[in-house]
GROMACS .gro file of C-alpha atoms in nm:
model
  258
    1UNK     CA    1  -0.019  -0.025  -0.009
    2UNK     CA    2   0.265   0.210   0.090
    3UNK     CA    3   0.446   0.152  -0.277
    4UNK     CA    4   0.092   0.229  -0.417
    5UNK     CA    5   0.116   0.591  -0.223
    6UNK     CA    6   0.418   0.733  -0.344
    7UNK     CA    7   0.288   0.589  -0.678
    8UNK     CA    8  -0.020   0.870  -0.678
    9UNK     CA    9   0.227   1.084  -0.534
   10UNK     CA   10   0.443   1.088  -0.848
   11UNK     CA   11   0.118   1.155  -0.990
   12UNK     CA   12  -0.010   1.413  -0.900
   13UNK     CA   13  -0.001   1.734  -1.110
   14UNK     CA   14  -0.299   1.415  -1.269
   15UNK     CA   15  -0.472   1.447  -0.969
   16UNK     CA   16  -0.506   1.783  -0.998
   17UNK     CA   17  -0.590   1.815  -1.323
   18UNK     CA   18  -0.812   1.577  -1.260
   19UNK     CA   19  -0.985   1.731  -0.936
   20UNK     CA   20  -0.998   2.143  -1.188
   21UNK     CA   21  -1.177   1.945  -1.443
   22UNK     CA   22  -1.475   1.745  -1.223
   23UNK     CA   23  -1.521   2.115  -1.087
   24UNK     CA   24  -1.542   2.261  -1.407
   25UNK     CA   25  -1.768   1.967  -1.531
   26UNK     CA   26  -1.978   1.965  -1.266
   27UNK     CA   27  -2.066   2.366  -1.310
   28UNK     CA   28  -2.031   2.429  -1.652
   29UNK     CA   29  -2.325   2.621  -1.812
   30UNK     CA   30  -2.544   2.686  -1.496
   31UNK     CA   31  -2.619   3.035  -1.407
   32UNK     CA   32  -2.478   3.057  -1.041
   33UNK     CA   33  -2.143   2.879  -1.112
   34UNK     CA   34  -1.956   2.723  -0.906
   35UNK     CA   35  -2.154   2.949  -0.592
   36UNK     CA   36  -2.363   2.633  -0.606
   37UNK     CA   37  -2.110   2.503  -0.378
   38UNK     CA   38  -2.244   2.726  -0.106
   39UNK     CA   39  -2.619   2.710  -0.214
   40UNK     CA   40  -2.671   2.324  -0.189
   41UNK     CA   41  -2.610   2.322   0.177
   42UNK     CA   42  -2.798   2.633   0.225
   43UNK     CA   43  -3.110   2.520   0.003
   44UNK     CA   44  -3.065   2.146   0.201
   45UNK     CA   45  -3.074   2.293   0.553
   46UNK     CA   46  -3.381   2.527   0.481
   47UNK     CA   47  -3.557   2.225   0.346
   48UNK     CA   48  -3.478   1.962   0.628
   49UNK     CA   49  -3.510   2.239   0.862
   50UNK     CA   50  -3.882   2.336   0.751
   51UNK     CA   51  -3.928   1.944   0.733
   52UNK     CA   52  -3.751   1.842   1.147
   53UNK     CA   53  -3.825   2.153   1.292
   54UNK     CA   54  -4.145   2.274   1.225
   55UNK     CA   55  -4.363   1.917   1.104
   56UNK     CA   56  -4.177   1.673   1.212
   57UNK     CA   57  -4.094   1.882   1.556
   58UNK     CA   58  -3.790   1.823   1.728
   59UNK     CA   59  -3.737   1.976   2.024
   60UNK     CA   60  -3.331   2.152   2.074
   61UNK     CA   61  -3.246   2.473   2.118
   62UNK     CA   62  -3.000   2.625   1.845
   63UNK     CA   63  -3.135   2.297   1.592
   64UNK     CA   64  -3.041   2.436   1.273
   65UNK     CA   65  -2.651   2.495   1.379
   66UNK     CA   66  -2.701   2.109   1.475
   67UNK     CA   67  -2.824   1.989   1.140
   68UNK     CA   68  -2.589   2.175   0.926
   69UNK     CA   69  -2.233   2.050   1.129
   70UNK     CA   70  -2.407   1.682   1.040
   71UNK     CA   71  -2.565   1.816   0.695
   72UNK     CA   72  -2.227   1.923   0.520
   73UNK     CA   73  -2.077   1.642   0.717
   74UNK     CA   74  -2.278   1.444   0.565
   75UNK     CA   75  -2.246   1.588   0.242
   76UNK     CA   76  -1.877   1.438   0.109
   77UNK     CA   77  -1.972   1.074   0.167
   78UNK     CA   78  -2.274   1.093   0.013
   79UNK     CA   79  -2.120   1.332  -0.345
   80UNK     CA   80  -1.756   1.081  -0.260
   81UNK     CA   81  -1.967   0.777  -0.313
   82UNK     CA   82  -2.225   0.823  -0.594
   83UNK     CA   83  -1.930   0.992  -0.796
   84UNK     CA   84  -1.706   0.735  -0.742
   85UNK     CA   85  -1.963   0.476  -0.885
   86UNK     CA   86  -1.862   0.557  -1.207
   87UNK     CA   87  -1.579   0.681  -1.190
   88UNK     CA   88  -1.372   0.450  -1.420
   89UNK     CA   89  -1.618   0.404  -1.656
   90UNK     CA   90  -1.677   0.808  -1.736
   91UNK     CA   91  -1.302   0.821  -1.809
   92UNK     CA   92  -1.274   0.465  -2.002
   93UNK     CA   93  -1.054   0.689  -2.262
   94UNK     CA   94  -0.720   0.707  -2.031
   95UNK     CA   95  -0.803   0.405  -1.865
   96UNK     CA   96  -0.774   0.208  -2.209
   97UNK     CA   97  -0.499   0.437  -2.360
   98UNK     CA   98  -0.242   0.533  -2.094
   99UNK     CA   99  -0.103   0.407  -1.762
  100UNK     CA  100  -0.132   0.564  -1.463
  101UNK     CA  101  -0.216   0.426  -1.107
  102UNK     CA  102  -0.575   0.418  -1.154
  103UNK     CA  103  -0.667   0.495  -0.803
  104UNK     CA  104  -0.622   0.786  -0.834
  105UNK     CA  105  -0.984   0.861  -0.976
  106UNK     CA  106  -1.205   0.764  -0.751
  107UNK     CA  107  -0.916   0.949  -0.500
  108UNK     CA  108  -1.002   1.275  -0.726
  109UNK     CA  109  -1.403   1.297  -0.667
  110UNK     CA  110  -1.274   1.259  -0.274
  111UNK     CA  111  -1.078   1.578  -0.244
  112UNK     CA  112  -1.382   1.775  -0.516
  113UNK     CA  113  -1.581   1.698  -0.235
  114UNK     CA  114  -1.337   1.779   0.071
  115UNK     CA  115  -1.279   2.117  -0.171
  116UNK     CA  116  -1.618   2.187  -0.124
  117UNK     CA  117  -1.682   2.091   0.238
  118UNK     CA  118  -1.402   2.345   0.332
  119UNK     CA  119  -1.651   2.559   0.099
  120UNK     CA  120  -1.943   2.516   0.361
  121UNK     CA  121  -1.719   2.570   0.670
  122UNK     CA  122  -1.720   2.929   0.508
  123UNK     CA  123  -2.076   2.890   0.549
  124UNK     CA  124  -2.113   2.703   0.910
  125UNK     CA  125  -1.840   2.981   1.167
  126UNK     CA  126  -2.123   3.247   1.079
  127UNK     CA  127  -2.406   3.078   1.146
  128UNK     CA  128  -2.191   2.922   1.469
  129UNK     CA  129  -2.099   3.317   1.563
  130UNK     CA  130  -2.517   3.442   1.485
  131UNK     CA  131  -2.682   3.143   1.692
  132UNK     CA  132  -2.335   3.269   1.984
  133UNK     CA  133  -2.237   2.879   1.939
  134UNK     CA  134  -1.929   2.856   2.163
  135UNK     CA  135  -1.585   2.751   2.046
  136UNK     CA  136  -1.244   2.639   2.217
  137UNK     CA  137  -1.027   2.378   2.220
  138UNK     CA  138  -1.147   2.071   2.073
  139UNK     CA  139  -1.156   2.262   1.768
  140UNK     CA  140  -0.842   2.200   1.803
  141UNK     CA  141  -0.919   1.754   1.684
  142UNK     CA  142  -1.135   1.922   1.370
  143UNK     CA  143  -0.821   1.830   1.117
  144UNK     CA  144  -0.745   1.501   1.283
  145UNK     CA  145  -1.099   1.368   1.257
  146UNK     CA  146  -1.125   1.519   0.900
  147UNK     CA  147  -0.801   1.316   0.818
  148UNK     CA  148  -0.925   1.030   0.963
  149UNK     CA  149  -1.279   1.069   0.800
  150UNK     CA  150  -1.092   1.107   0.424
  151UNK     CA  151  -0.945   0.772   0.472
  152UNK     CA  152  -1.274   0.620   0.519
  153UNK     CA  153  -1.437   0.785   0.256
  154UNK     CA  154  -1.145   0.724   0.045
  155UNK     CA  155  -1.123   0.331   0.129
  156UNK     CA  156  -1.498   0.297   0.071
  157UNK     CA  157  -1.442   0.489  -0.330
  158UNK     CA  158  -1.210   0.229  -0.387
  159UNK     CA  159  -1.428  -0.062  -0.324
  160UNK     CA  160  -1.751   0.129  -0.496
  161UNK     CA  161  -1.549   0.188  -0.814
  162UNK     CA  162  -1.383  -0.135  -0.872
  163UNK     CA  163  -1.694  -0.265  -0.827
  164UNK     CA  164  -1.925  -0.060  -1.031
  165UNK     CA  165  -1.692  -0.193  -1.308
  166UNK     CA  166  -1.816  -0.509  -1.312
  167UNK     CA  167  -2.135  -0.497  -1.153
  168UNK     CA  168  -2.292  -0.171  -1.320
  169UNK     CA  169  -2.625  -0.220  -1.101
  170UNK     CA  170  -2.470  -0.023  -0.783
  171UNK     CA  171  -2.443   0.278  -0.900
  172UNK     CA  172  -2.808   0.288  -0.918
  173UNK     CA  173  -2.823   0.077  -0.576
  174UNK     CA  174  -2.596   0.294  -0.416
  175UNK     CA  175  -2.860   0.603  -0.414
  176UNK     CA  176  -3.072   0.357  -0.177
  177UNK     CA  177  -2.825   0.265   0.034
  178UNK     CA  178  -2.662   0.670   0.117
  179UNK     CA  179  -3.091   0.694   0.201
  180UNK     CA  180  -3.097   0.482   0.439
  181UNK     CA  181  -2.782   0.520   0.545
  182UNK     CA  182  -2.806   0.929   0.617
  183UNK     CA  183  -3.105   0.796   0.850
  184UNK     CA  184  -2.891   0.521   1.065
  185UNK     CA  185  -2.656   0.815   1.107
  186UNK     CA  186  -2.744   1.093   1.430
  187UNK     CA  187  -2.769   1.422   1.147
  188UNK     CA  188  -3.107   1.508   1.217
  189UNK     CA  189  -3.129   1.336   1.521
  190UNK     CA  190  -2.860   1.365   1.814
  191UNK     CA  191  -2.759   1.009   1.919
  192UNK     CA  192  -2.918   1.038   2.275
  193UNK     CA  193  -3.262   1.082   2.100
  194UNK     CA  194  -3.155   0.683   1.925
  195UNK     CA  195  -3.402   0.418   2.124
  196UNK     CA  196  -3.239   0.209   2.348
  197UNK     CA  197  -3.407  -0.073   2.160
  198UNK     CA  198  -3.198  -0.007   1.826
  199UNK     CA  199  -2.914   0.201   1.968
  200UNK     CA  200  -2.725  -0.173   1.904
  201UNK     CA  201  -2.767  -0.091   1.492
  202UNK     CA  202  -2.693   0.291   1.524
  203UNK     CA  203  -2.369   0.149   1.702
  204UNK     CA  204  -2.237  -0.032   1.395
  205UNK     CA  205  -2.227   0.290   1.225
  206UNK     CA  206  -1.887   0.385   1.183
  207UNK     CA  207  -2.025   0.691   1.013
  208UNK     CA  208  -2.223   0.783   1.358
  209UNK     CA  209  -1.858   0.823   1.554
  210UNK     CA  210  -1.748   1.070   1.268
  211UNK     CA  211  -2.047   1.323   1.258
  212UNK     CA  212  -2.010   1.319   1.652
  213UNK     CA  213  -1.742   1.369   1.657
  214UNK     CA  214  -1.805   1.692   1.417
  215UNK     CA  215  -2.047   1.744   1.673
  216UNK     CA  216  -1.861   1.731   1.962
  217UNK     CA  217  -1.555   2.010   1.822
  218UNK     CA  218  -1.843   2.280   1.682
  219UNK     CA  219  -2.138   2.214   1.865
  220UNK     CA  220  -2.063   2.094   2.192
  221UNK     CA  221  -1.762   2.278   2.251
  222UNK     CA  222  -1.623   1.911   2.339
  223UNK     CA  223  -1.328   1.681   2.268
  224UNK     CA  224  -1.547   1.336   2.140
  225UNK     CA  225  -1.447   1.027   2.230
  226UNK     CA  226  -1.107   0.901   2.247
  227UNK     CA  227  -1.181   0.543   2.243
  228UNK     CA  228  -1.476   0.612   1.961
  229UNK     CA  229  -1.195   0.856   1.743
  230UNK     CA  230  -0.962   0.584   1.773
  231UNK     CA  231  -1.219   0.274   1.691
  232UNK     CA  232  -1.277   0.500   1.347
  233UNK     CA  233  -0.920   0.539   1.308
  234UNK     CA  234  -0.856   0.151   1.302
  235UNK     CA  235  -1.165   0.090   1.098
  236UNK     CA  236  -1.108   0.335   0.851
  237UNK     CA  237  -0.719   0.152   0.779
  238UNK     CA  238  -0.899  -0.174   0.750
  239UNK     CA  239  -1.091  -0.057   0.533
  240UNK     CA  240  -0.832   0.158   0.314
  241UNK     CA  241  -0.551  -0.189   0.318
  242UNK     CA  242  -0.866  -0.314   0.199
  243UNK     CA  243  -0.962  -0.110  -0.059
  244UNK     CA  244  -0.678  -0.136  -0.219
  245UNK     CA  245  -0.610  -0.462  -0.260
  246UNK     CA  246  -0.982  -0.554  -0.377
  247UNK     CA  247  -0.872  -0.240  -0.663
  248UNK     CA  248  -0.582  -0.366  -0.731
  249UNK     CA  249  -0.751  -0.725  -0.824
  250UNK     CA  250  -0.979  -0.618  -1.012
  251UNK     CA  251  -0.810  -0.325  -1.189
  252UNK     CA  252  -0.613  -0.555  -1.407
  253UNK     CA  253  -0.910  -0.572  -1.646
  254UNK     CA  254  -1.128  -0.281  -1.629
  255UNK     CA  255  -0.989  -0.187  -1.973
  256UNK     CA  256  -1.172  -0.485  -2.156
  257UNK     CA  257  -1.457  -0.471  -1.878
  258UNK     CA  258  -1.562  -0.103  -1.997
   0.00000   0.00000   0.00000
């Protein structure tokens, strides 16, 4: 895996080009263009706030801030997973014609999602300040949590992107899977709201640890649970090893399959 990471680094200019091309293509011809990076999370916040605060009637102080932290964090993996499914097929010309570490294709999608996430933070901080949410020392752990989250997301995209070359239906099934995954993650509700009878189901969800950790540092101004962070770190690296292994095995016949 280390040798593959070194090889990816050697192709960093190609990676940068793929990321920029993806971002340009995504907003090409749009009236608002790249501003959709800021508009999308705001519009989703508006919709979910109306539904869960005023219709479902979740009673919680500063619920909008809590919700936005979870939503923008979720968008990163949701966008990356859904986009990565077809990334090999979309770049069939490159895959067939030249040699390069194919892993940079799903990686470019994850980096693109991370860029969108950083732009969303430009909206988050003013919202937190407006709602008088206190930020303190726990915020120093944010880069650590984000790094773990990035590794976790990249690992998932390695698996998804390679499997979809052989099982094209996966790209369509993923929309349903991510929707279920969303509601099994404490984004529109808090972990304390989960009924005890079904709590064990949520505890098996790695995204619960990640989203809870973001809520801890941004919303509750407290340090995330250390054991939980160790747990998600181990899970992320195991998935990364598995992702590289699966991708390597399946990538041998990419050119023939696409």
